[in-house]
GROMACS .gro file of C-alpha atoms in nm:
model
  325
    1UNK     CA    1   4.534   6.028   9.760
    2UNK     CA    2   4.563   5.687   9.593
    3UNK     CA    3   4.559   5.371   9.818
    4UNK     CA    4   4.601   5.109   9.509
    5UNK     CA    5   4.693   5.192   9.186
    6UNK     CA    6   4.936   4.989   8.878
    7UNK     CA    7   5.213   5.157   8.793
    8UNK     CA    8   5.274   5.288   8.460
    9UNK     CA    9   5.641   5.342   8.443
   10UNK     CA   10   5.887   5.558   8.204
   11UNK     CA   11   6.072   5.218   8.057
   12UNK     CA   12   5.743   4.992   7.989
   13UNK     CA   13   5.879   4.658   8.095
   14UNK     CA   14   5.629   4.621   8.346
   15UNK     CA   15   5.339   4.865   8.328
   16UNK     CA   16   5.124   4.669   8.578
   17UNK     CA   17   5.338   4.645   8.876
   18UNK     CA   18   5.130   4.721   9.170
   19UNK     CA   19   5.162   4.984   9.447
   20UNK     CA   20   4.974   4.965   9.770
   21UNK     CA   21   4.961   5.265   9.964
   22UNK     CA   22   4.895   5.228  10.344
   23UNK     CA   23   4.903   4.836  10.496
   24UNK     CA   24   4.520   4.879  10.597
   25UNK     CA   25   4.477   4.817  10.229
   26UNK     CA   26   4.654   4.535  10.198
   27UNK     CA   27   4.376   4.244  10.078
   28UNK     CA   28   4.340   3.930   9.930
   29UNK     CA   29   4.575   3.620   9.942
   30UNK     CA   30   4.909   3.652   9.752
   31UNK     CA   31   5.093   3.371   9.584
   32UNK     CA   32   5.448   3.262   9.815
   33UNK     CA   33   5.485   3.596   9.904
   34UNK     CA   34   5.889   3.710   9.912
   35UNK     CA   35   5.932   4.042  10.043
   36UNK     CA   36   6.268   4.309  10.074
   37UNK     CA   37   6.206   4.567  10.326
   38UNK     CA   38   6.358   4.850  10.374
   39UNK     CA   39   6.379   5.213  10.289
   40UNK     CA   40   6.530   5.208   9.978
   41UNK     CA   41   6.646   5.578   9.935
   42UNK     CA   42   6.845   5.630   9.657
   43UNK     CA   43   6.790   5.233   9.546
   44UNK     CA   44   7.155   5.217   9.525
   45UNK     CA   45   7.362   4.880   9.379
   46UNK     CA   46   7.341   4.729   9.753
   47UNK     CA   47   6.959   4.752   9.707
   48UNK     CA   48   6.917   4.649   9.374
   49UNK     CA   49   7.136   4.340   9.495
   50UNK     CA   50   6.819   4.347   9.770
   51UNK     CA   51   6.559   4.362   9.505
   52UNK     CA   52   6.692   4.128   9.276
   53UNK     CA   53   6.731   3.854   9.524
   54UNK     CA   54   6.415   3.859   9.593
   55UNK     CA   55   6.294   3.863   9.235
   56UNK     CA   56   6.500   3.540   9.204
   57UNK     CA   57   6.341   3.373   9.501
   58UNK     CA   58   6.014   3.486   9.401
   59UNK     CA   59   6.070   3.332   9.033
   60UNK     CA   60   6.215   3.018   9.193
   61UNK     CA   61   5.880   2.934   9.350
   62UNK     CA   62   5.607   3.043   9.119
   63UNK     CA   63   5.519   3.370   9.363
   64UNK     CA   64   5.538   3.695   9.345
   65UNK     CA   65   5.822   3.987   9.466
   66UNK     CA   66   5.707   4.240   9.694
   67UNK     CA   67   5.940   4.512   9.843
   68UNK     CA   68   5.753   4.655  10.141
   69UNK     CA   69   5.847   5.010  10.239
   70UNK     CA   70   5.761   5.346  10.380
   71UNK     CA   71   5.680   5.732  10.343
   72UNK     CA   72   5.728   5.938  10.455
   73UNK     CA   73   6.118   5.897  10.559
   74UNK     CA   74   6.128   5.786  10.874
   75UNK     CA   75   6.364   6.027  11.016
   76UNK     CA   76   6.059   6.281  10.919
   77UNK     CA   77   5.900   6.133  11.197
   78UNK     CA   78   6.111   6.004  11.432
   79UNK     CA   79   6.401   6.331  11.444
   80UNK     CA   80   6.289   6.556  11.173
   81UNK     CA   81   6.579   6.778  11.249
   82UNK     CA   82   6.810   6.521  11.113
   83UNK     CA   83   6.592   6.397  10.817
   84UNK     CA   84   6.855   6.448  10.498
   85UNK     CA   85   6.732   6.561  10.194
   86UNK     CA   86   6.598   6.258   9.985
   87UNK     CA   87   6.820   6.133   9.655
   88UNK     CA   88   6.515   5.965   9.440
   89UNK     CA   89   6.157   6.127   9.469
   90UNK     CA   90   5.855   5.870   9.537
   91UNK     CA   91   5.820   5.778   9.149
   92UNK     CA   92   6.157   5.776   9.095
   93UNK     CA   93   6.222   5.535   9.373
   94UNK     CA   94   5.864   5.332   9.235
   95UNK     CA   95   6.073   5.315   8.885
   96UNK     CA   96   6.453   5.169   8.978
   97UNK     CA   97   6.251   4.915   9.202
   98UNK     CA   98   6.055   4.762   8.962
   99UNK     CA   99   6.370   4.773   8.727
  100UNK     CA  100   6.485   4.520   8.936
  101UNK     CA  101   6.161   4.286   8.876
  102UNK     CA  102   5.942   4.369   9.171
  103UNK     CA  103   5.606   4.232   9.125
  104UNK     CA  104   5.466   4.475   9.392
  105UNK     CA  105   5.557   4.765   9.636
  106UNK     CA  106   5.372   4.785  10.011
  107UNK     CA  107   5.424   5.141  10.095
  108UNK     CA  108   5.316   5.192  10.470
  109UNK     CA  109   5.249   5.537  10.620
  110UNK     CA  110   5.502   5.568  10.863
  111UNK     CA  111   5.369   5.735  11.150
  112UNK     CA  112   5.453   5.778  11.533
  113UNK     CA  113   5.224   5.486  11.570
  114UNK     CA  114   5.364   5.289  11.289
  115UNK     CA  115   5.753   5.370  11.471
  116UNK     CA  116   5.600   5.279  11.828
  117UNK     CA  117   5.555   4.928  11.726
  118UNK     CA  118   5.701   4.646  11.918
  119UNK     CA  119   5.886   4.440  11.656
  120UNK     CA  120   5.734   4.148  11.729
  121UNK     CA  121   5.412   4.316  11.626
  122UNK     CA  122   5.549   4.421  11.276
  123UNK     CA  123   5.602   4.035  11.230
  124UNK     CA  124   5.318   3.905  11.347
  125UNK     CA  125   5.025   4.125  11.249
  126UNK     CA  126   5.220   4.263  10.912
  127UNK     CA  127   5.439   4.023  10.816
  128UNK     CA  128   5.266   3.697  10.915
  129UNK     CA  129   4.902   3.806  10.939
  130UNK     CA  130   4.882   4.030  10.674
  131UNK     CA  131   5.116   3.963  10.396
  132UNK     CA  132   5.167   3.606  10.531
  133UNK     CA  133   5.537   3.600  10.346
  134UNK     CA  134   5.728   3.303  10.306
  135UNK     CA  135   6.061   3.435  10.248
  136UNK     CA  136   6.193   3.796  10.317
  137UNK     CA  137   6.512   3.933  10.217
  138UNK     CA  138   6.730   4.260  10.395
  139UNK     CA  139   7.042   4.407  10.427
  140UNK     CA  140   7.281   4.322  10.681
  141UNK     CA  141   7.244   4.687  10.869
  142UNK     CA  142   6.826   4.628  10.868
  143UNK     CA  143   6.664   4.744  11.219
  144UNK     CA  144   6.270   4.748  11.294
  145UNK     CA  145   6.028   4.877  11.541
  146UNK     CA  146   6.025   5.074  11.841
  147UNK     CA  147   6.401   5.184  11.913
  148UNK     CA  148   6.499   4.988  11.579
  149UNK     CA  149   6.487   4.687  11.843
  150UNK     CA  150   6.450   4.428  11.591
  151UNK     CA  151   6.767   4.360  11.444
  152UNK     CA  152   6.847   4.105  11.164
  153UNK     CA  153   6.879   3.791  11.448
  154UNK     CA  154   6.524   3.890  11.628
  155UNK     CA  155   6.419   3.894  11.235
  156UNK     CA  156   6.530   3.484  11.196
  157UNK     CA  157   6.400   3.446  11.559
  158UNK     CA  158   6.049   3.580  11.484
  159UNK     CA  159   6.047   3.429  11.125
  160UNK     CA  160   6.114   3.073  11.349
  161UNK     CA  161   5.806   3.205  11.519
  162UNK     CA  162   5.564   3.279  11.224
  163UNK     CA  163   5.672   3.044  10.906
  164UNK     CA  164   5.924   3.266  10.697
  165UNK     CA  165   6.329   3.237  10.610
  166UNK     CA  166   6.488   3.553  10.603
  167UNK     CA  167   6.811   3.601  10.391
  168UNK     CA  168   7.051   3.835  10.456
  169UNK     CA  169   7.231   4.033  10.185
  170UNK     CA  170   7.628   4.113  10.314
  171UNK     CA  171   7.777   4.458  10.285
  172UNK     CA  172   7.912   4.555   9.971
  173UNK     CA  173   8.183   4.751   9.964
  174UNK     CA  174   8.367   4.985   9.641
  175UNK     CA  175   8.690   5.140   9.660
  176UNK     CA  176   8.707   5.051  10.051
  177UNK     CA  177   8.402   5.279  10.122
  178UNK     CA  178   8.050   5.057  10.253
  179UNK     CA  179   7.809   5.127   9.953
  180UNK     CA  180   7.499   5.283  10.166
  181UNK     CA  181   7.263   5.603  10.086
  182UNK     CA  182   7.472   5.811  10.322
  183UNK     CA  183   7.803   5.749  10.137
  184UNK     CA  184   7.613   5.856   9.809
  185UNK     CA  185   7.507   6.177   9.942
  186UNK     CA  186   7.808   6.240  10.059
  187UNK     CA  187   7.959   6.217   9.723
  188UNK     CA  188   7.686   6.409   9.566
  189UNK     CA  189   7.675   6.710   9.799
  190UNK     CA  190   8.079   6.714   9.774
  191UNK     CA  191   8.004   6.703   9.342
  192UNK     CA  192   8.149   6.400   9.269
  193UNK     CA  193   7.921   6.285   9.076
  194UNK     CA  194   8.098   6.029   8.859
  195UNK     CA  195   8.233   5.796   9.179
  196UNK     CA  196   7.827   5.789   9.275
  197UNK     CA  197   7.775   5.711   8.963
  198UNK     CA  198   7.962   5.341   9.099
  199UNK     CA  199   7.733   5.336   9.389
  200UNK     CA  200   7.393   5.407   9.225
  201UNK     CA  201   7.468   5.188   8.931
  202UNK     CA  202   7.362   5.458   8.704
  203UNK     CA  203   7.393   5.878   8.633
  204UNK     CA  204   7.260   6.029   8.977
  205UNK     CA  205   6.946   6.271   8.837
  206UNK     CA  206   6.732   6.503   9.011
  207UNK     CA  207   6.318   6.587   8.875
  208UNK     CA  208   6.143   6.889   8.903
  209UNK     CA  209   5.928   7.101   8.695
  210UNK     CA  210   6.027   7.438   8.537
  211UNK     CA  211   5.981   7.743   8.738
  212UNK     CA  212   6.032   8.114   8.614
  213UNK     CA  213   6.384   8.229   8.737
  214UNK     CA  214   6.572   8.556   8.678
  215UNK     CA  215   6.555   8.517   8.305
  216UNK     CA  216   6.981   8.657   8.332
  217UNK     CA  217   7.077   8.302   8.151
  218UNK     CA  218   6.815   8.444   7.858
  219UNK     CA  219   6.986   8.765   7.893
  220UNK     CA  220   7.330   8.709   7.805
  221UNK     CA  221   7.232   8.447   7.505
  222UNK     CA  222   7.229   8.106   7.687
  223UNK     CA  223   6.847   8.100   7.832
  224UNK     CA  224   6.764   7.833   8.126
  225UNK     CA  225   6.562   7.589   8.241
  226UNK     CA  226   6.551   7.686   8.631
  227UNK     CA  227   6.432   7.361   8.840
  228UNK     CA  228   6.223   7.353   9.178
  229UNK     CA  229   6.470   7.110   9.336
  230UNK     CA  230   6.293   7.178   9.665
  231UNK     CA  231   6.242   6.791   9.730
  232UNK     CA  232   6.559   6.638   9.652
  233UNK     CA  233   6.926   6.633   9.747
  234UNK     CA  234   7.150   6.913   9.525
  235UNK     CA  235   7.439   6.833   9.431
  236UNK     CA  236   7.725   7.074   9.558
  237UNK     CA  237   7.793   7.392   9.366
  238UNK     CA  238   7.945   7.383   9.041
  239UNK     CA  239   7.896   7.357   8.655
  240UNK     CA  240   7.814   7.004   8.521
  241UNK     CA  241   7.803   6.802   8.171
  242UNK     CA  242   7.446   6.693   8.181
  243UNK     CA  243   7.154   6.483   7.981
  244UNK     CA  244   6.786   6.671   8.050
  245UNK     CA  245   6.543   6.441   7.968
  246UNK     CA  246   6.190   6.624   7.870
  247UNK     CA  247   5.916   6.563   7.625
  248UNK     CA  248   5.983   6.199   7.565
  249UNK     CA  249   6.312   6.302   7.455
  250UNK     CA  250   6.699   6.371   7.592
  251UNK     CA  251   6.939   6.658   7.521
  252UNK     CA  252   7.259   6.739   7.601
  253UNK     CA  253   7.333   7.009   7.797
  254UNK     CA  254   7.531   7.209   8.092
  255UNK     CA  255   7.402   7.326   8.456
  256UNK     CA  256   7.480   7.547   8.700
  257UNK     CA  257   7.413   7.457   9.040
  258UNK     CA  258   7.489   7.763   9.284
  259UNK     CA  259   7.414   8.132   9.419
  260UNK     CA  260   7.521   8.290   9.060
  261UNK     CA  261   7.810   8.540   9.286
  262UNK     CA  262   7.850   8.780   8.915
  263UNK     CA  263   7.479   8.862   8.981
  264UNK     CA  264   7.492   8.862   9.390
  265UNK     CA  265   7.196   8.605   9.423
  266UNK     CA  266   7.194   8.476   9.787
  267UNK     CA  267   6.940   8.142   9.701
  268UNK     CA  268   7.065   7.828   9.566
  269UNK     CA  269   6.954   7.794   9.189
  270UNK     CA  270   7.005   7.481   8.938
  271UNK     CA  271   6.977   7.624   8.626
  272UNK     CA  272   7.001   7.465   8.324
  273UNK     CA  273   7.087   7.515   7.953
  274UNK     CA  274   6.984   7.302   7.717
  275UNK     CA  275   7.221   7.272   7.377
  276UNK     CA  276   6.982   7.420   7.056
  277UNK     CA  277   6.685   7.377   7.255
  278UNK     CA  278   6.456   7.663   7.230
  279UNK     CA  279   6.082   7.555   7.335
  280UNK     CA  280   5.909   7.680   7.664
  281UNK     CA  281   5.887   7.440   7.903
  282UNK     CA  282   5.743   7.614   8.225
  283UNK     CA  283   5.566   7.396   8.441
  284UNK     CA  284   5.710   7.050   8.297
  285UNK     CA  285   5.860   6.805   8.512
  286UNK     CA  286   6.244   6.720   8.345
  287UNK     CA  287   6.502   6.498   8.459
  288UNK     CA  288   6.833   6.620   8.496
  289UNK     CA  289   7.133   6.338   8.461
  290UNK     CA  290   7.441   6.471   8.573
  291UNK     CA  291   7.735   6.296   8.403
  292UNK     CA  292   8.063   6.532   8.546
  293UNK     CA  293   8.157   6.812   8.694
  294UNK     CA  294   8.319   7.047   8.503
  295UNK     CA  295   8.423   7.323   8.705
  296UNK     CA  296   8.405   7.562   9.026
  297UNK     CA  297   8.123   7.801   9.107
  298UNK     CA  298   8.333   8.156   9.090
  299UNK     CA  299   8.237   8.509   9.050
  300UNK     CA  300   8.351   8.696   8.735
  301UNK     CA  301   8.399   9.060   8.728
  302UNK     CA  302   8.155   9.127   8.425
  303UNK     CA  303   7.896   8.967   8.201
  304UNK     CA  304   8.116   9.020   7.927
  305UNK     CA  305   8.381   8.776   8.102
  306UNK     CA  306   8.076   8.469   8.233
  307UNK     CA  307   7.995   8.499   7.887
  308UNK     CA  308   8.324   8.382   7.778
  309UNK     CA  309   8.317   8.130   8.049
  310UNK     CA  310   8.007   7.967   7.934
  311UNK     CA  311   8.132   7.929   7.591
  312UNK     CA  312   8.438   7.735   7.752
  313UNK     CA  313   8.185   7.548   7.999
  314UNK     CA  314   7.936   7.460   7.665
  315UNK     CA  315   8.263   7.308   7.484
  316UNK     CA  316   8.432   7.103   7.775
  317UNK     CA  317   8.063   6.962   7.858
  318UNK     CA  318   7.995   6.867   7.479
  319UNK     CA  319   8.345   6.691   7.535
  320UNK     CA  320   8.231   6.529   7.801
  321UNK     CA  321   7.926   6.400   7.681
  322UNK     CA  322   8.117   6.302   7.380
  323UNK     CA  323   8.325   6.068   7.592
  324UNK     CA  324   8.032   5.938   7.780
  325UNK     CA  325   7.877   5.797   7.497
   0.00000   0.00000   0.00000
C-alpha cells in the first residue's frame, strides 16, 4: 500500500502531482492551501467546474490546489447494499482531476470512524489543524460528517470559526436534467452513451485487463478482447462503436456488452473486437471509449446469421467512428 507517492499520469502535463493516501500522512506546511472536497465519482463537468475553481483560486494567490477525497465509496461503508457500481476506477479518477490543474489529491480512508465524525471535528482537526486551508470550494448538494450533518451553511459557519471562505459552486443543469453522478449512470446503464457523453465532458470508458473468455468471437472470424469489468459500472446491453486504447496506442473497434443469447451464456460479458488488430493481449489493462450505440442485444437462430450481423455491426461502427472524428 502506498501512503505518498507523485503521480505519473497517461497525458504528461503534470507528472508530479501528488497523492496522499490516508490524512495521518498528511505533513509539512502547505502554501495558501485551497481545497474541493468531495467524492468526485465519475469527475463529471459539475466537478471539473469544482476543480477548476479551485485551480483558479489557488493560482490567484501563489498556493497550491488540493482536492481532498475518499476511498473507499462511502456508501461501501455506510449502506453497502446500496453502494452503485463506480463510473471511473481510482487512477482514472487520479487522471481527470489533475486534468483540471490540481496540485494535489488528500485521499482519506473512509472508515466507520472516519463517517462517525462530528462535523465540526472534520473542520477543525482536518481542515483547520491539519491542512490549515484558506479557501475551500464544493458543490451546492455537499454534506459532511456523522448523518451528513454538515451542510454547505454549517461549512461557512465553521470556516467563520477556523479562518477559511468557502465558495459554493451552483447546480448545473443540461437539457433540464441536474448534471450529478447518478444522472450519468443512469444514462449509461440505459446505453445512452452519447447524451453522457454531455455530462462527463468526454467519451464515458471503462479499464480492465484482458481475461480468457469463450474464444466463440475467435471462432466465427472476429476474435475478442473479453474485459474483467468487475469494478466499474457496464453500460446496458448492446453493440457499440468504440476506441480501445492499448499499448500506447488507439484502435477502432466494436463491443458487445451482454449474455451472448445465440450461444445461451447466462453471465454478462463485454467483449471486444478490435478492427485488424491481431496481437495477444491477455493480462493488459485497455481502455474502452464508447462513442454510440449501435444496436440491440438479440439472439440469432445460427452462427451463420450473427456472422452476417457482425459484418453489418463492423460497417455501421466504422461509420460511426468516421463521423466522430
Amino acid at each position: 500500500r502506498i501512503d505518498c507517492v507523485t503521480f505519473p499520469l497517461a497525458n504528461g502535463r503534470n507528472p508530479l502531482m501528488k497523492i496522499v493516501r490516508g490524512t495521518k500522512n498528511i505533513s509539512g506546511s502547505i502554501p495558501y492551501p485551497v481545497t474541493a472536497i468531495g467524492n468526485f465519482d465519475g469527475v463529471h463537468i459539475g466537478h471539473q467546474m469544482i476543480f477548476l475553481r479551485t485551480a483558479e483560486i489557488a493560482r490567484q494567490n501563489n498556493g497550491t490546489s488540493l482536492a481532498f477525497t475518499f476511498e473507499p465509496h462511502p456508501l461501501k461503508i455506510i449502506a453497502p447494499e446500496r453502494v452503485p457500481p463506480l463510473l471511473t476506477t481510482f487512477r482514472q479518477k487520479m487522471e481527470y482531476i489533475e486534468e483540471c490543474g490540481i496540485d494535489q489529491v488528500i485521499c482519506a480512508d473512509f472508515t466507520r470512524q472516519f463517517a462517525d465524525q462530528h462535523p465540526r471535528d472534520f473542520a477543525k482537526d482536518i481542515l483547520g489543524d491539519k491542512l490549515g486551508v484558506k479557501e475551500v470550494v464544493v458543490g451546492f448538494d455537499y454534506a459532511f460528517g456523522k448523518g451528513r450533518e454538515g451542510t454547505v451553511p454549517y461549512l461557512k459557519k465553521m470556516g467563520e470559526e477556523f479562518g477559511f471562505t468557502v465558495h459554493v459552486i451552483e447546480p448545473i443543469k443540461l437539457n433540464g436534467h441536474l448534471v450529478g453522478s447518478s444522472y450519468v449512470r443512469e444514462l449509461i446503464e440505459e446505453g445512452n452513451v452519447e447524451t453522457a457523453v454531455e455530462f462527463l465532458g468526454r467519451p464515458y470508458s471503462i479499464r480492465g485487463p484482458v481475461v480468457h473468455g469463450y474464444k466463440t468471437g475467435q471462432a466465427i472470424g472476429f476474435p475478442t478482447a473479453n474485459i474483467d469489468t468487475s469494478k466499474v459500472q457496464i453500460p446496458g446491453t448492446g453493440v457499440y462503436a468504440v476506441y480501445v486504447h492499448c499499448q500506447d496506442n488507439s484502435f477502432p473497434g466494436v463491443v458487445n456488452v451482454g449474455f451472448n443469447p445465440t450461444f445461451h451464456r447466462d453471465s454478462l460479458s463485454v467483449e471486444v473486437h478490435i478492427f485488424d488488430f491481431y496481437e495477444k493481449i491477455y493480462g493488459e489493462e485497455i481502455e474502452v471509449e464508447f462513442i454510440r450505440r449501435i444496436r440491440s442485444e438479440k439472439e440469432f437462430k445460427s452462427a451463420e446469421e450473427l456472422v452476417k450481423q457482425i459484418e453489418k455491426d463492423i460497417q455501421a461502427a466504422k461509420n460511426v467512428l468516421k463521423e466522430s472524428l
